[in-house]
XYZ file of C-alpha atoms in Angstrom:
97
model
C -12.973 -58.628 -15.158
C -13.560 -54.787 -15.068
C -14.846 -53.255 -11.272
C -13.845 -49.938 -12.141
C -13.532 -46.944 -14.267
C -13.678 -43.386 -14.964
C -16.089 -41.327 -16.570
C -14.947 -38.137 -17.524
C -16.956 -35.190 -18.528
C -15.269 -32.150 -21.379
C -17.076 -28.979 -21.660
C -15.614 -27.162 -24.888
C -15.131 -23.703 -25.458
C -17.589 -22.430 -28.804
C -14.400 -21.840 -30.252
C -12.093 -25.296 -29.093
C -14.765 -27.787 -30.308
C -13.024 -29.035 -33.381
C -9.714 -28.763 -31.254
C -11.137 -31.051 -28.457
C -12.489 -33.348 -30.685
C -9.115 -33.898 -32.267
C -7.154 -34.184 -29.045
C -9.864 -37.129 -27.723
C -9.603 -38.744 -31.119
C -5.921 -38.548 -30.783
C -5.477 -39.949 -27.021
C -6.505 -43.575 -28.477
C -2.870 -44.764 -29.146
C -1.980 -43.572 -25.451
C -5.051 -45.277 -24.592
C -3.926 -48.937 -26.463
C -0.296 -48.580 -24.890
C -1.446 -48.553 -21.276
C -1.250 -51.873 -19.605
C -3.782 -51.614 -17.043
C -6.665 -49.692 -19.687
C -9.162 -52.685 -20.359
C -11.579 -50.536 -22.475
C -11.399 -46.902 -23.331
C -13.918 -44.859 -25.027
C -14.072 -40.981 -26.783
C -17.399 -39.575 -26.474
C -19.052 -36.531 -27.952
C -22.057 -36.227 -25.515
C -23.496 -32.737 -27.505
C -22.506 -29.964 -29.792
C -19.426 -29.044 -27.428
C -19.432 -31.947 -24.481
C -17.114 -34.675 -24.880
C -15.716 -37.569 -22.872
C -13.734 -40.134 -22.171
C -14.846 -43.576 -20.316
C -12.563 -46.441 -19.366
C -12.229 -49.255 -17.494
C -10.308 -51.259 -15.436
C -9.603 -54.032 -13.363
C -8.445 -52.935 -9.885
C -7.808 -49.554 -8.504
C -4.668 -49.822 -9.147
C -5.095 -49.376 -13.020
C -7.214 -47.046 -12.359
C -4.618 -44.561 -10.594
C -2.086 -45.406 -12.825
C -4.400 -43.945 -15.647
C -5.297 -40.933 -13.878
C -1.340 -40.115 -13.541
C -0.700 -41.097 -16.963
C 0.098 -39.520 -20.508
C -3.351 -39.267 -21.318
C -4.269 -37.250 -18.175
C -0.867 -34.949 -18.641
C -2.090 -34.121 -22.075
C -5.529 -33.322 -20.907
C -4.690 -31.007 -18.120
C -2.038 -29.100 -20.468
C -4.617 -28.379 -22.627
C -7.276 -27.622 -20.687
C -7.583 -24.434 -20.203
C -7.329 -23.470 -23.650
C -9.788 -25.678 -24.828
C -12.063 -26.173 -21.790
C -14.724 -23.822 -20.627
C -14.849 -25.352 -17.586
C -12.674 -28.298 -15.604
C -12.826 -31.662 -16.460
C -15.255 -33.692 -14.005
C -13.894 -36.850 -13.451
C -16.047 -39.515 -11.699
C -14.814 -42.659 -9.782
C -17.207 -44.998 -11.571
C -17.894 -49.161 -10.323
C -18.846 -51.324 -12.242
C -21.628 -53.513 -11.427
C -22.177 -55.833 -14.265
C -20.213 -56.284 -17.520
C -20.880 -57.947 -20.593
């Protein structure tokens, strides 16, 4: 069962939101090849705010996905497509369905 996850917050740049929306669109098949990734959602929040919201079972997963391919791609790119960092929240779950 899921305890925790991550909720991640993506400000755009006016100019980067069709670029951002393609790079969180593209992150799924990293996404499905991590072991430890029990659910993993793209959001678009508004006009330029995405994110990205995944669970997992134990901590463990959880710090293996922040050092993973996913986060490496995201940090690359972010300051060409970001206005502002990425917030990343430590997230636990309290009930699941």
């Amino acid at each position: 069962m899921e305890k925790f996850a991550l909720l991640v917050r993506l400000e755009a740049k006016p100019e980067k939101k069709k670029n951002c929306l393609i790079l969180s669109k593209s992150a799924l098949p990293l996404a499905e090849a991590e072991l430890f990734t029990v659910k993993w959602y793209a959001l678009q929040i508004g006009p330029s705010t995405f994110g990205i919201f995944d669970s997992f079972e134990n901590e463990d997963g959880r710090k293996s996905h922040l050092t993973g391919l996913i986060a490496q791609a995201l940090m690359q790119k972010a300051p060409d497509l970001l206005a502002s960092a990425p917030v990343i929240e430590m997230v636990d779950l309290l009930a699941v369905k």
